[in-house]
């Protein structure tokens, strides 16, 4: 190719994706094969039609219906009353099996020639059948004697308007043929005037084009020319990569360098552009015009008016943020330092913010200036399209961290950032570490006082240890300095956050009892000392790092572990020994409150006002996942965290969340946090476009819906992956032929092998994922497919090793990971740019999971996603029918989030944690003595005269269950506390632990609820 005509990598990828898809569809239909050794009905999953007799006989057996259909069709709305005429082109083939004495005894099945018949149809209000003699003759003519079919037209009047269902039905006899299926079937309808269907009953419908030209029956429909409808075996939806600025507006310079130097003029420019856009799209006059032109109903107009209000409120918040930066020098300085740090941490990989990221920072920054007022709101960042969530978080976090330091918070936790359950990835943790390291360098450069910025890692079971126990006293489950795998096993960072060197060394420092990450690079800019990252729970409590990242379930520790107090308020004191850190309540094992075993030091006054230890921010990632039982339990624990923070510091943390979905977030936020929800950005005036995102022509992902026929989903998944692997191997072996066939420039071959050589197979359940991994090993026709699993069960260090291999693939293709069998673990924070093809085993249970998961492929190159529908399930069948709108407008197919704080089953589990946490963190410090045993606690409660009713009232208020309508809940709490008091007074109680008093102990993990509690009010 000559210089002016060079194909871009993007174009090459798109052409290659098209070729891959053609090959997969061909494998599904049997295109291009002449002979087969096995029965075609056990192999092909597309284009086939079983015979009607067989399907009717099997109708009693529910599994067969829909799985191996006897008809394909197109549903249309005629523009005129009866009668109607049209032309239907039918395409199909048969497969016939030779006798034993046939020409190829090893491959006895052969494919017939193509039947291609134009069937004229003229039909009245009662419908009818057409073309059966014509089609029978055509099958006989290509060698498939005995196969028969017809065009059947049904007229349906039970909707408001008449609908025609035009179907090709396989009417062949069940017996007497070697195979009664039709293959490679297709119909094409022309010559009928139609009107589109209107999708009804959808929220904020003013944003969407609701017209659907036709619906498929067991197939998709392409409108190949005006008035020409053709069936398709799969339903393909191509999405487009958005850009983040609309060039009709003057673009501000949002580079990190400029915003670090002189941000205000650029921020003003951004706000002005937004104001201009909002005026141009949301003013009453503009909405009037759209209402007229698009025929909105009054209800649609009311929806638009409500949205306009929210849009202008958002604009006001950005203006407020800008004004605060203008008027508050400290805030401005924090913002500039943050930009310098983020710029440094990207290492030039990208030079600027996406405008919506800056928009969010502006809209939320007021929480630093007016913390009490802003704590009333939960700000949710909504990521419908595109990435950049983590960077947005980090921008907010670093602004807060600098602002804290500049206003006298010289140490302690600025933010506790929580990810649902095990969904915190090492990659995500590394990004936090990278930006904090850059912030630390900037802090030193600008001589901002206080402790170095540091990172803590606080995750539930199977991550890192809660504590390191001296070898001599270690019991079975304890981790000691001499435990197997120590200390290397607990390496969390993938590289040095300061110099990016990958040669880290783990070390356990017995002197100060810390588990340390060391960078081995001699010229590392952090110098030769342990990196400021703490991965053992107790070290997090001892050092209270600037930012703690962790999993949500860790909140349960608040009812078990008194040193968790450091995450909601002040620690007790400070150890005199160097590097021992903060101290907590005195216990037999920690007589001076220091968590270092056998510490001989003494404790000292805290070096900072105790109130300032309150964390400034609590972040919640993937808010939409806090639903059902997990949401119900967390609602109580969030309230408990708020309560403990307020009681110890008279402050409330600001809560910021991210969510992939919007539906019902107001109620969700209200239930979870007892705060008002605000979301950024507001959705734009039309689907897929807003001030912050503009669609382009660049391909993003090609979604292909597959409704497998006649064979199992596993078979289809195996065959699809097999074909994808075969294609890439052909590209390696025969680059010239494949490049010519696919229409790509051979210069791109190596890149294509890398970008499309690793496929993801995704299952919503562990069972599906494991089955997929196993069967692929045994069923493929390509040799040596290397399969790796990434699920919640995958060990920590294994995950690290797999990610490493995915990011830096082996030179030899045959040694690489070819297939990743993954569960939802993949959908959160795993960013591997080489993952561009995915096979989904059935639709995930929630639309949010679908959006999140498919966003893992096509990060920078065009992606290809096969969605294999479990077509026997109602929801999958529905979605197959609406696949186009489902993909394009996924955000409004998101189901409202089921959540309540009024579940009595959950209350049973959470009371204990609230009572224990209040005892440990509020009552004990107030008592000025140890309340570590039931006796001591009983004596103290007698002195202060606490009654069950008093404590029950407080707990009910903490949980937000103190209203008149919650009397049952209040009684339940009181009953629980009465038992607790009885235990406390019982001289025969054997326990030494206050956590074991009462009907049940505090939850050990928020996950404990999953199996036990169906959730309702
Ligand atoms: Zn380093
Ligand atoms: Zn100590």
CSV table of C-alpha atoms and ligand atoms in Angstrom, one decimal, residues 575 580 594 599, ligand 2:
chain,number,residue,atom,x,y,z
A,575,UNK,CA,3.9,4.8,71.4
A,580,UNK,CA,5.5,1.6,66.7
A,594,UNK,CA,0.8,-0.7,71.5
A,599,UNK,CA,6.5,-3.5,73.4
B,2,LIG,ZN1,5.2,0.3,71.1
